[in-house]
XYZ file of C-alpha atoms in Angstrom:
681
model
C -0.065 0.090 -0.032
C 1.149 3.424 -1.055
C 0.307 7.189 0.643
C 1.066 9.370 -0.922
C 0.704 13.267 1.158
C 2.003 16.140 -1.348
C 4.863 17.386 0.702
C 6.947 14.078 -0.134
C 9.413 14.773 -2.705
C 9.039 11.360 -4.778
C 8.745 13.224 -8.248
C 6.407 10.257 -9.397
C 4.521 10.204 -6.096
C 3.760 13.837 -6.638
C 3.167 13.501 -10.845
C 0.700 10.826 -9.678
C -1.015 13.709 -7.760
C -1.199 15.896 -10.181
C -3.214 13.529 -12.644
C -5.428 12.694 -10.647
C -5.896 16.656 -9.610
C -6.653 16.647 -13.563
C -8.680 14.386 -13.869
C -10.780 16.032 -11.169
C -10.637 19.280 -13.000
C -11.581 17.368 -15.697
C -14.971 16.180 -14.049
C -15.574 19.426 -12.866
C -16.220 20.234 -16.211
C -17.818 17.805 -17.780
C -20.350 18.064 -15.111
C -21.149 21.710 -15.776
C -21.704 20.930 -18.878
C -23.701 18.298 -17.603
C -26.304 20.761 -15.549
C -25.687 23.593 -18.252
C -26.663 21.227 -21.215
C -30.045 19.380 -18.793
C -31.040 22.853 -18.107
C -31.190 23.312 -21.904
C -33.557 19.936 -22.063
C -35.886 21.832 -20.322
C -35.920 24.559 -22.746
C -36.052 22.280 -26.006
C -38.791 20.324 -23.647
C -41.348 22.969 -23.395
C -41.177 23.118 -27.021
C -41.909 19.723 -28.156
C -43.777 18.639 -30.925
C -46.078 15.895 -29.172
C -49.293 15.239 -27.523
C -50.532 17.542 -24.117
C -50.183 14.819 -22.073
C -46.809 13.355 -23.763
C -45.256 16.755 -23.391
C -46.009 17.252 -19.111
C -45.097 13.785 -18.581
C -41.061 14.578 -20.903
C -41.124 18.345 -19.347
C -41.420 17.242 -16.088
C -38.950 14.367 -16.156
C -36.119 17.153 -18.024
C -37.230 19.573 -15.105
C -36.520 17.088 -12.520
C -33.174 16.063 -13.473
C -32.221 19.203 -13.718
C -32.882 19.801 -10.594
C -31.090 16.626 -9.135
C -27.880 17.533 -11.013
C -28.585 21.355 -9.841
C -29.198 20.836 -5.968
C -25.672 18.239 -5.758
C -24.184 19.391 -2.740
C -20.626 21.001 -2.801
C -17.532 17.267 -2.706
C -15.371 15.954 -4.128
C -16.037 13.927 -7.573
C -14.769 10.524 -6.938
C -13.530 8.862 -4.176
C -11.868 5.580 -5.254
C -10.399 3.927 -8.238
C -10.439 0.563 -9.956
C -7.769 -0.490 -12.702
C -8.621 -4.118 -13.818
C -6.188 -6.725 -14.902
C -5.656 -6.817 -18.549
C -6.826 -10.600 -18.107
C -9.993 -9.775 -16.616
C -12.239 -10.974 -19.213
C -15.196 -8.105 -18.229
C -13.312 -5.173 -18.115
C -9.327 -6.346 -19.056
C -7.146 -3.331 -18.486
C -9.171 -1.291 -17.900
C -9.431 1.815 -15.414
C -12.667 3.463 -13.559
C -13.185 5.786 -11.392
C -15.935 5.741 -8.582
C -18.051 8.652 -7.212
C -21.439 9.746 -6.140
C -22.797 9.884 -10.118
C -21.448 8.937 -13.282
C -20.098 11.705 -15.074
C -19.055 11.689 -19.055
C -18.547 14.889 -21.713
C -20.392 12.552 -23.992
C -23.634 10.180 -23.752
C -21.198 8.101 -26.115
C -18.215 8.567 -24.603
C -17.044 6.024 -21.611
C -17.581 7.901 -18.519
C -14.918 9.895 -16.106
C -16.311 8.520 -13.240
C -19.125 5.634 -12.695
C -21.492 5.574 -10.277
C -20.747 3.522 -7.170
C -23.899 1.883 -7.141
C -23.072 0.735 -11.237
C -22.536 -3.287 -11.357
C -18.663 -2.479 -12.328
C -18.292 -0.382 -9.190
C -19.310 -3.213 -6.077
C -15.360 -5.302 -7.071
C -14.145 -1.900 -5.128
C -16.350 -2.693 -1.875
C -15.775 -6.448 -2.195
C -12.775 -6.976 -4.119
C -9.796 -8.444 -1.670
C -6.578 -10.050 -1.979
C -8.065 -13.372 -1.767
C -10.947 -12.641 -4.566
C -9.412 -9.597 -6.486
C -12.381 -10.036 -8.933
C -10.418 -9.125 -11.614
C -8.674 -5.896 -9.981
C -5.180 -5.365 -10.004
C -5.443 -2.449 -8.422
C -7.686 -0.618 -5.598
C -7.291 3.176 -4.786
C -8.389 5.412 -2.437
C -8.290 8.871 -2.704
C -8.445 11.439 1.269
C -9.802 14.805 0.911
C -9.354 17.664 2.337
C -11.890 17.532 5.555
C -14.943 20.317 5.186
C -13.563 20.782 1.498
C -15.538 22.552 -1.363
C -14.315 19.455 -3.780
C -11.972 21.989 -5.541
C -9.394 19.661 -6.658
C -6.548 21.652 -4.358
C -8.418 19.535 -1.234
C -7.036 16.051 -2.981
C -3.918 15.383 0.008
C -3.680 11.587 -0.534
C -4.319 9.064 -2.162
C -3.459 4.538 -0.895
C -3.255 2.003 -3.655
C -3.558 -1.274 -2.437
C -1.850 -4.237 -5.419
C -4.970 -7.588 -4.781
C -3.229 -8.864 -7.968
C 0.275 -9.405 -5.410
C -1.763 -10.002 -2.795
C -1.441 -6.647 -0.850
C -4.879 -5.903 0.976
C -4.671 -4.134 4.141
C -6.537 -1.925 6.528
C -6.586 1.121 4.942
C -5.475 4.778 7.076
C -7.987 6.773 4.297
C -11.239 4.749 5.291
C -9.951 4.790 9.538
C -9.951 8.399 9.089
C -12.996 9.243 7.390
C -15.206 6.754 9.790
C -13.445 8.840 13.141
C -13.390 11.861 11.324
C -15.620 14.194 14.214
C -19.228 14.766 13.284
C -20.645 18.571 13.163
C -23.603 18.575 11.773
C -25.941 16.123 9.428
C -25.314 12.702 8.714
C -22.895 11.939 6.425
C -23.050 9.637 3.086
C -21.004 6.535 3.607
C -20.396 5.890 0.028
C -16.720 5.198 -0.238
C -16.437 3.405 3.899
C -18.637 0.789 2.735
C -17.594 -2.535 3.989
C -18.683 -5.855 1.964
C -21.410 -7.264 4.655
C -22.325 -3.503 4.297
C -22.512 -3.529 0.296
C -24.483 -6.863 0.359
C -27.116 -5.310 1.988
C -27.262 -2.337 -0.315
C -27.174 -4.539 -2.892
C -30.268 -6.806 -2.131
C -32.891 -7.734 -4.893
C -36.043 -5.474 -4.909
C -38.028 -7.564 -4.234
C -36.456 -8.875 -1.151
C -37.472 -7.345 2.200
C -34.248 -7.148 4.536
C -34.384 -6.704 8.160
C -30.742 -5.625 10.063
C -30.142 -6.229 13.291
C -27.332 -3.714 13.813
C -25.444 -3.144 17.296
C -24.511 0.852 17.715
C -22.394 2.404 15.147
C -22.279 -0.599 12.229
C -23.516 1.176 10.438
C -27.506 0.458 9.826
C -29.066 3.396 9.335
C -26.666 4.064 6.302
C -27.371 1.110 4.925
C -30.894 1.885 5.035
C -30.390 5.186 2.935
C -27.365 3.819 0.445
C -30.337 0.428 -0.437
C -32.615 3.442 -0.982
C -30.066 5.034 -3.040
C -29.440 2.055 -4.869
C -32.654 1.012 -5.816
C -33.812 4.122 -6.578
C -30.549 3.634 -9.346
C -31.309 0.055 -10.924
C -35.392 0.578 -10.667
C -35.922 3.863 -11.738
C -39.171 3.602 -13.100
C -40.544 0.863 -10.989
C -39.790 3.200 -8.019
C -41.074 5.836 -9.722
C -44.441 4.821 -10.190
C -44.391 3.150 -7.010
C -42.873 5.237 -5.330
C -40.091 5.089 -2.290
C -40.826 5.695 1.918
C -38.228 6.479 4.342
C -39.261 6.496 7.702
C -37.569 7.409 10.913
C -38.786 7.878 14.630
C -38.754 12.083 14.710
C -38.459 15.075 12.722
C -34.970 15.565 14.370
C -33.825 12.558 13.542
C -35.127 12.659 9.892
C -33.772 16.040 9.175
C -30.162 14.763 10.605
C -29.990 12.378 7.702
C -31.917 14.770 5.303
C -29.041 15.388 3.119
C -27.658 11.732 2.563
C -29.562 11.014 -0.292
C -29.485 14.291 -2.413
C -25.201 13.476 -1.753
C -26.362 10.305 -3.518
C -27.907 11.886 -6.156
C -31.055 10.748 -5.040
C -34.023 13.899 -4.122
C -37.496 14.018 -4.147
C -37.815 11.095 -1.885
C -40.100 10.793 0.966
C -39.050 11.171 4.156
C -41.820 11.218 7.167
C -42.319 9.904 11.115
C -44.788 7.233 10.737
C -47.704 10.102 12.790
C -46.970 12.379 9.798
C -47.773 9.298 7.495
C -50.795 7.603 8.387
C -52.285 11.557 9.767
C -56.199 11.500 9.139
C -56.514 14.468 12.013
C -54.150 16.485 14.123
C -52.357 15.153 17.227
C -54.624 17.577 20.257
C -54.903 14.611 22.657
C -52.982 12.559 25.108
C -53.080 8.865 26.432
C -52.297 7.513 29.379
C -49.505 5.490 29.249
C -51.960 2.140 30.083
C -54.423 3.192 27.700
C -51.682 3.925 24.730
C -50.345 0.786 25.338
C -54.128 -1.336 24.630
C -54.465 1.036 21.786
C -51.078 -0.211 20.279
C -51.397 -3.850 21.163
C -52.582 -6.303 17.697
C -55.773 -7.550 19.196
C -57.211 -4.239 19.057
C -57.346 -5.222 14.950
C -59.710 -7.445 15.702
C -61.305 -5.538 18.030
C -61.804 -2.693 14.976
C -62.619 -5.171 12.537
C -65.410 -6.354 14.530
C -66.743 -2.624 15.454
C -66.585 -1.662 11.505
C -69.085 -4.934 10.912
C -71.419 -4.594 13.371
C -72.452 -2.035 11.442
C -73.831 -4.155 8.570
C -77.300 -5.852 9.138
C -80.146 -7.101 7.311
C -82.478 -7.227 10.555
C -85.500 -5.891 10.037
C -85.173 -5.111 6.628
C -88.201 -5.248 4.196
C -88.717 -5.473 0.394
C -86.751 -4.047 -2.428
C -89.095 -2.247 -4.807
C -87.514 -0.368 -7.584
C -89.635 2.051 -10.184
C -89.471 2.065 -13.813
C -91.759 3.753 -15.503
C -94.999 1.639 -15.634
C -92.800 -1.219 -13.557
C -91.660 -1.628 -10.059
C -88.675 -4.739 -10.004
C -88.517 -6.351 -6.588
C -85.578 -7.858 -4.888
C -87.535 -9.825 -1.537
C -85.791 -9.312 1.516
C -84.832 -13.035 2.343
C -82.655 -12.509 -1.357
C -81.066 -9.513 0.067
C -79.789 -10.868 2.813
C -78.114 -13.299 0.971
C -76.140 -10.657 -0.828
C -75.061 -9.075 1.867
C -74.157 -12.691 3.403
C -72.437 -13.697 -0.027
C -70.268 -10.316 0.211
C -69.660 -10.412 4.017
C -67.864 -14.317 3.440
C -65.253 -12.544 0.535
C -64.171 -10.198 2.824
C -63.864 -7.687 1.021
C -63.182 -3.739 2.058
C -65.382 -2.403 3.958
C -65.939 0.120 0.954
C -66.043 -1.941 -1.735
C -68.010 -4.747 -0.292
C -71.096 -1.824 -0.532
C -70.761 -1.817 -3.717
C -71.028 -4.728 -4.764
C -73.708 -5.715 -2.814
C -75.235 -2.377 -5.009
C -73.637 -4.340 -8.141
C -74.836 -7.568 -7.339
C -78.532 -5.920 -6.619
C -78.837 -4.046 -9.737
C -77.593 -7.258 -11.834
C -81.016 -9.067 -10.565
C -83.160 -6.077 -10.871
C -81.648 -6.041 -14.500
C -82.485 -9.839 -15.323
C -85.753 -9.596 -14.316
C -85.668 -6.303 -16.903
C -83.923 -8.033 -19.419
C -86.350 -10.839 -19.294
C -89.818 -8.394 -20.507
C -87.782 -6.472 -22.333
C -84.535 -6.961 -24.007
C -81.325 -6.032 -23.606
C -80.941 -2.486 -21.553
C -78.713 0.089 -22.431
C -75.936 0.823 -19.637
C -77.586 3.958 -19.679
C -80.780 2.049 -17.393
C -78.006 0.458 -15.144
C -77.027 4.003 -14.442
C -79.595 5.026 -13.387
C -81.201 2.443 -11.484
C -77.592 2.353 -9.695
C -78.735 5.486 -8.475
C -82.550 5.026 -7.926
C -83.462 6.555 -4.195
C -85.145 3.128 -3.212
C -82.202 1.315 -3.578
C -79.399 3.673 -2.211
C -82.314 3.960 1.223
C -81.780 -0.004 1.679
C -77.851 0.017 0.773
C -77.905 2.691 3.448
C -79.313 0.299 5.630
C -77.845 -2.762 5.385
C -74.319 -1.859 4.644
C -74.445 2.191 5.472
C -70.937 4.033 4.520
C -68.406 4.693 7.434
C -65.854 7.897 8.139
C -63.177 6.317 10.138
C -63.521 9.003 12.876
C -67.245 8.286 13.280
C -66.462 4.203 13.803
C -63.499 4.500 16.198
C -65.738 8.104 18.960
C -68.682 5.416 19.070
C -66.112 3.356 20.512
C -64.364 4.994 22.217
C -67.940 6.825 23.992
C -69.839 3.589 23.793
C -68.822 1.220 26.821
C -71.734 -1.376 25.678
C -70.626 -1.383 22.025
C -66.844 -1.307 23.176
C -67.312 -4.853 25.512
C -69.950 -5.865 22.139
C -66.291 -5.757 19.721
C -64.094 -6.486 22.508
C -65.299 -9.453 23.933
C -62.483 -12.442 24.452
C -60.274 -10.002 23.749
C -59.850 -7.178 26.373
C -60.693 -7.800 29.556
C -62.532 -5.180 31.182
C -59.735 -3.414 32.929
C -58.277 -2.899 29.535
C -61.914 -2.102 27.744
C -61.927 0.769 30.918
C -58.890 2.681 29.556
C -59.717 2.568 26.060
C -63.666 4.589 27.344
C -63.443 8.528 26.913
C -63.650 10.017 30.278
C -65.974 13.079 28.713
C -66.633 11.839 24.933
C -67.238 14.611 22.702
C -70.117 16.440 21.358
C -69.883 14.280 18.167
C -66.165 13.083 16.207
C -65.789 16.428 14.727
C -64.554 17.692 18.034
C -62.871 14.526 19.132
C -59.348 15.937 20.323
C -57.532 12.543 19.196
C -53.984 11.172 20.504
C -51.249 10.011 18.556
C -52.952 6.385 19.304
C -56.224 7.243 17.955
C -54.417 7.826 14.679
C -52.828 4.201 14.575
C -56.460 3.672 15.299
C -57.520 5.411 12.188
C -55.766 4.116 9.659
C -56.450 0.579 11.192
C -59.871 1.515 10.286
C -59.013 2.849 7.058
C -57.499 0.150 5.433
C -60.370 -1.790 6.979
C -62.622 0.347 5.055
C -60.592 1.054 1.692
C -56.998 0.017 1.015
C -54.559 2.493 1.408
C -51.977 3.538 -1.953
C -48.591 1.829 -1.487
C -44.900 2.333 -1.761
C -43.008 0.402 -4.079
C -39.324 0.222 -1.341
C -40.181 1.646 2.321
C -36.998 1.475 5.105
C -38.073 1.569 8.364
C -35.401 2.974 10.909
C -35.996 2.186 14.369
C -38.382 -1.000 13.627
C -38.047 -1.816 17.523
C -39.607 0.551 18.897
C -42.960 0.011 16.854
C -45.777 -1.051 18.467
C -47.714 -4.067 16.163
C -50.306 -1.899 15.300
C -47.710 0.745 13.651
C -46.510 -2.192 11.878
C -49.859 -3.003 10.175
C -50.067 0.300 9.396
C -46.712 0.192 7.682
C -47.766 -3.517 6.369
C -50.740 -2.463 4.005
C -48.429 0.542 2.883
C -45.666 -2.519 1.754
C -48.432 -4.992 0.554
C -47.426 -5.298 -2.696
C -43.386 -3.783 -2.078
C -40.329 -5.131 -0.323
C -39.149 -3.595 3.193
C -35.913 -2.732 4.853
C -35.829 -2.978 8.251
C -33.429 -1.063 10.888
C -33.263 -1.302 14.403
C -30.931 -2.818 17.462
C -33.648 -4.666 20.000
C -31.360 -3.702 22.872
C -32.651 0.022 21.798
C -36.087 -0.819 22.515
C -37.493 2.332 24.242
C -41.099 2.629 23.719
C -43.351 0.432 26.381
C -44.494 -1.727 23.828
C -40.849 -2.483 21.955
C -39.958 -5.980 20.339
C -38.471 -8.245 21.827
C -37.559 -10.228 18.499
C -37.799 -9.719 15.064
C -39.742 -12.579 13.566
C -43.044 -11.123 15.700
C -41.923 -8.271 14.189
C -41.633 -9.526 11.001
C -45.080 -10.918 10.924
C -47.088 -7.946 12.116
C -44.954 -5.431 9.487
C -45.902 -8.401 7.050
C -43.092 -9.620 5.578
C -42.309 -12.746 8.023
C -40.264 -14.076 5.221
C -37.296 -11.777 5.408
C -34.138 -12.124 6.166
C -32.723 -10.973 9.412
C -29.041 -10.050 9.526
C -26.837 -9.632 12.687
C -24.599 -6.621 12.032
C -22.193 -6.929 15.265
C -19.163 -4.875 13.928
C -19.144 -1.674 14.843
C -17.244 1.525 12.945
C -18.253 4.234 14.783
C -18.570 4.011 18.442
C -14.697 3.035 19.831
C -14.165 -0.304 21.652
C -14.016 1.633 24.980
C -17.323 2.894 24.766
C -19.151 -0.320 22.999
C -17.437 -2.325 26.064
C -19.239 -0.592 29.024
C -22.333 -0.624 27.037
C -22.130 -4.190 26.692
C -21.963 -3.999 30.507
C -25.716 -3.249 30.418
C -27.031 -6.165 27.553
C -26.982 -9.057 30.061
C -30.124 -7.029 31.838
C -32.339 -5.953 28.744
C -35.175 -8.725 28.326
C -33.718 -8.941 24.728
C -31.393 -11.785 22.783
C -28.687 -9.905 20.832
C -25.295 -10.151 20.038
C -22.719 -8.441 22.013
C -21.056 -6.014 19.864
C -17.611 -4.702 18.891
C -15.424 -2.156 17.259
C -12.631 -2.283 15.102
C -11.777 1.517 16.521
C -8.922 1.329 19.292
C -9.322 4.609 19.720
C -11.924 6.853 22.082
C -11.954 7.329 25.333
C -14.088 6.930 28.710
C -13.861 8.507 32.211
C -16.602 7.715 34.709
C -16.453 10.466 36.828
C -17.975 10.349 40.969
C -18.830 13.365 42.318
C -20.514 15.261 44.243
C -21.484 18.437 42.380
C -23.541 16.909 39.510
C -23.928 20.596 37.771
C -20.103 21.968 38.486
C -18.569 18.980 36.564
C -20.836 18.805 33.994
C -19.535 22.277 33.255
C -15.914 20.894 33.511
C -16.672 18.330 31.614
C -17.871 20.050 28.345
C -14.803 23.135 28.657
C -12.115 20.211 28.546
C -14.442 18.875 25.468
C -14.260 22.455 23.912
C -10.436 21.958 23.590
C -11.067 19.296 20.796
C -12.202 19.553 17.408
C -15.770 18.101 17.516
C -19.153 18.034 18.129
C -20.624 17.871 22.533
C -24.103 16.134 23.276
C -24.974 16.816 26.956
C -27.171 14.268 27.883
C -29.762 14.251 30.205
C -33.203 12.538 31.223
C -35.905 14.445 30.517
C -36.631 15.914 33.204
C -33.096 17.293 34.479
C -32.266 18.530 30.731
C -33.756 22.473 31.925
C -31.081 22.256 34.602
C -28.509 21.003 32.734
C -28.731 23.762 29.764
C -29.104 26.644 32.461
C -25.776 25.776 33.958
C -24.210 25.545 31.331
C -25.503 28.837 30.399
C -24.268 30.337 33.071
C -21.260 29.261 32.925
C -20.725 31.299 29.842
C -21.351 27.659 27.477
C -23.566 28.078 24.746
C -26.375 25.500 23.688
C -28.177 24.429 21.180
C -31.060 22.141 21.270
C -31.061 19.041 19.312
C -33.241 20.338 16.072
C -30.348 22.356 15.443
C -27.816 20.743 13.596
C -24.369 21.668 13.491
C -24.258 23.264 17.162
C -21.271 23.341 18.762
C -23.177 21.638 22.502
C -26.056 20.373 22.268
C -28.639 20.097 25.333
C -30.187 16.352 24.432
C -33.115 15.035 26.579
C -32.001 11.298 26.540
C -35.982 10.203 24.525
C -35.133 12.241 21.728
C -30.414 11.219 21.858
C -31.571 8.120 19.183
C -30.150 8.137 16.287
C -27.725 10.618 17.040
C -24.012 10.945 17.328
C -21.721 13.371 18.585
C -17.866 14.181 18.927
C -17.725 13.877 22.779
C -21.566 12.438 25.057
C -21.459 14.054 28.642
C -24.018 11.536 29.966
C -25.286 13.143 33.390
C -26.620 11.195 35.636
C -27.349 7.301 34.358
C -29.369 6.693 37.162
C -31.955 9.009 36.493
C -31.740 8.146 33.319
C -32.834 4.408 33.846
C -35.515 4.884 36.324
C -37.390 7.859 34.356
C -38.835 5.390 32.256
C -40.075 1.078 32.339
C -37.742 0.436 29.087
C -34.955 2.752 31.208
C -32.502 0.923 30.983
C -32.818 0.384 27.312
C -32.722 4.298 26.880
C -29.450 4.355 28.616
C -28.116 1.627 26.662
C -29.045 4.209 23.632
C -27.389 7.439 25.656
C -23.881 5.919 26.639
C -23.612 4.466 22.143
C -24.174 8.278 20.954
C -20.135 8.559 21.232
C -18.172 8.820 18.577
C -15.071 9.679 20.009
C -15.505 10.421 23.875
C -17.912 9.619 26.648
C -17.731 11.269 30.019
C -20.311 9.620 32.688
C -21.000 11.647 35.438
C -22.811 10.742 38.438
C -23.503 10.782 41.802
C -25.676 7.965 42.554
C -23.930 4.576 41.699
C -23.975 3.296 38.315
C -26.966 0.919 36.602
C -24.444 -1.154 35.323
């Protein structure tokens, strides 16, 4: 392996660096031409001679391409290079620069840079001395951190001579992984490891579950898998859609720049409440009530409540006037049609229309025996006949999710009928509104109610789905939340990301097979990632001491990083020691996250402010010092974490030990544990 630094005087090495910088200048010029050409094509496309619909589709496509190119964030245009051996059957004697998108001076010319997602690029991540895959030399480039991507920012390179059996740990990769974390999450296209690459390039039809220990890059894997699928199946996913689901808005802000940096924009990134919101959240539930609402048994309770509205009891014969005639369907025949449709178990709204269609068919058969074949206009008129609609409203009335749920949560007797054999009396009592609203339109819906409303909406009419959904922090989803996602992935696939040890909600998953059944993908492959690249070994070792006390079975994490520092700092002055720890952290490079139990964060922030240390909340990206409630730290990372009073974090909630595990593993370089009470590990 050869490392190259501009300070070195070896003429050959210096010449190589200059040549690569010149190639980068050429790539930059070509990219500028591509952006200008895309803008010109938009103008040309607007004047294209085609049908209105075709012109609109073409214009949208050209504008989207131009927009994606214009919005590429600044940065280096390539991070690697592959030189294939002369005798390789596929790419003999060829060399390719690997970057985040394909760059070419002309569509017919060989590319100056190939996309990291292209098939040939896989060798960059998978080739080794044991299996070189035709690669003679793999080159990695070192770029100045924080640079804008100018050629002068290219400061070094490493060559691995795989054809000669040379394969060592890359210093450039290690430096990139360990680079201080300031601002939003970065992509890892330059540092993807072989086991991560296997997950990224899994087929679109495959649903995959990643059980990822802290620092193993599971979130980055999910985002890069999304980018890979968009590249590999653009038409299918443009039509069916791709969704990124995160646990909260802070987390989504943190990851927001990853896909654009990989050349993919316009991907919907949302929280599950945003995706399923039918009503604004104005109410809150006690934990016991929310726990029942999130339970899988509620699906059957809601189904019973909805279909309890269907009834043929007491209905009369149906008579529909048609000029001087009246066509009839007896009450018994109508009841038979309703029972027949019920047995087919269609969505509720579709079932109602099937009843209408089959009743009209019976009426039409009678009319045609008398008058012969009838036109379509006759059918449409009979379908809208008032007697038919009145009977339909009686036996299979229209239903709104809000109306059905409000009636269920207001009427204890109706709830008892729907929940019979499913929920015990205490659970039923927890569901009934203590102060019923005047109507469902004035109800103060809770976050848990949104999940129930979505379940009812799915029973009434299936929602539009996505071609692929990436679900992060999936261990925290309730069975009912999983069902909401499953409905949207009924004809698509999932990338499920999570860590059972980091499950902090009252309904967090204890094992993946059960969670995957709720997500509608029981056959998804579960792949563990246990080797960390983000969290230093010292931090991982401390966090692993908590695993034995958690009620989940996950393998202990390990880290390839031997750097890092952990300091346990017992004290009788928690605020003062916290201030000291933060000041010491500020003397070094990188971000500082001060994490405390939610109830203590105001006091912690006040102590730091009084000491003259400027702080920000977790919603402010790029801040030097951030004070974060323990409940909001999941998915975030800081170079230096100051964990304040772990015992308070562990005692603050039912799964507080899991929460503390999350807190400790947010440190990328250094961890200070400030405590006046015994440590809970």
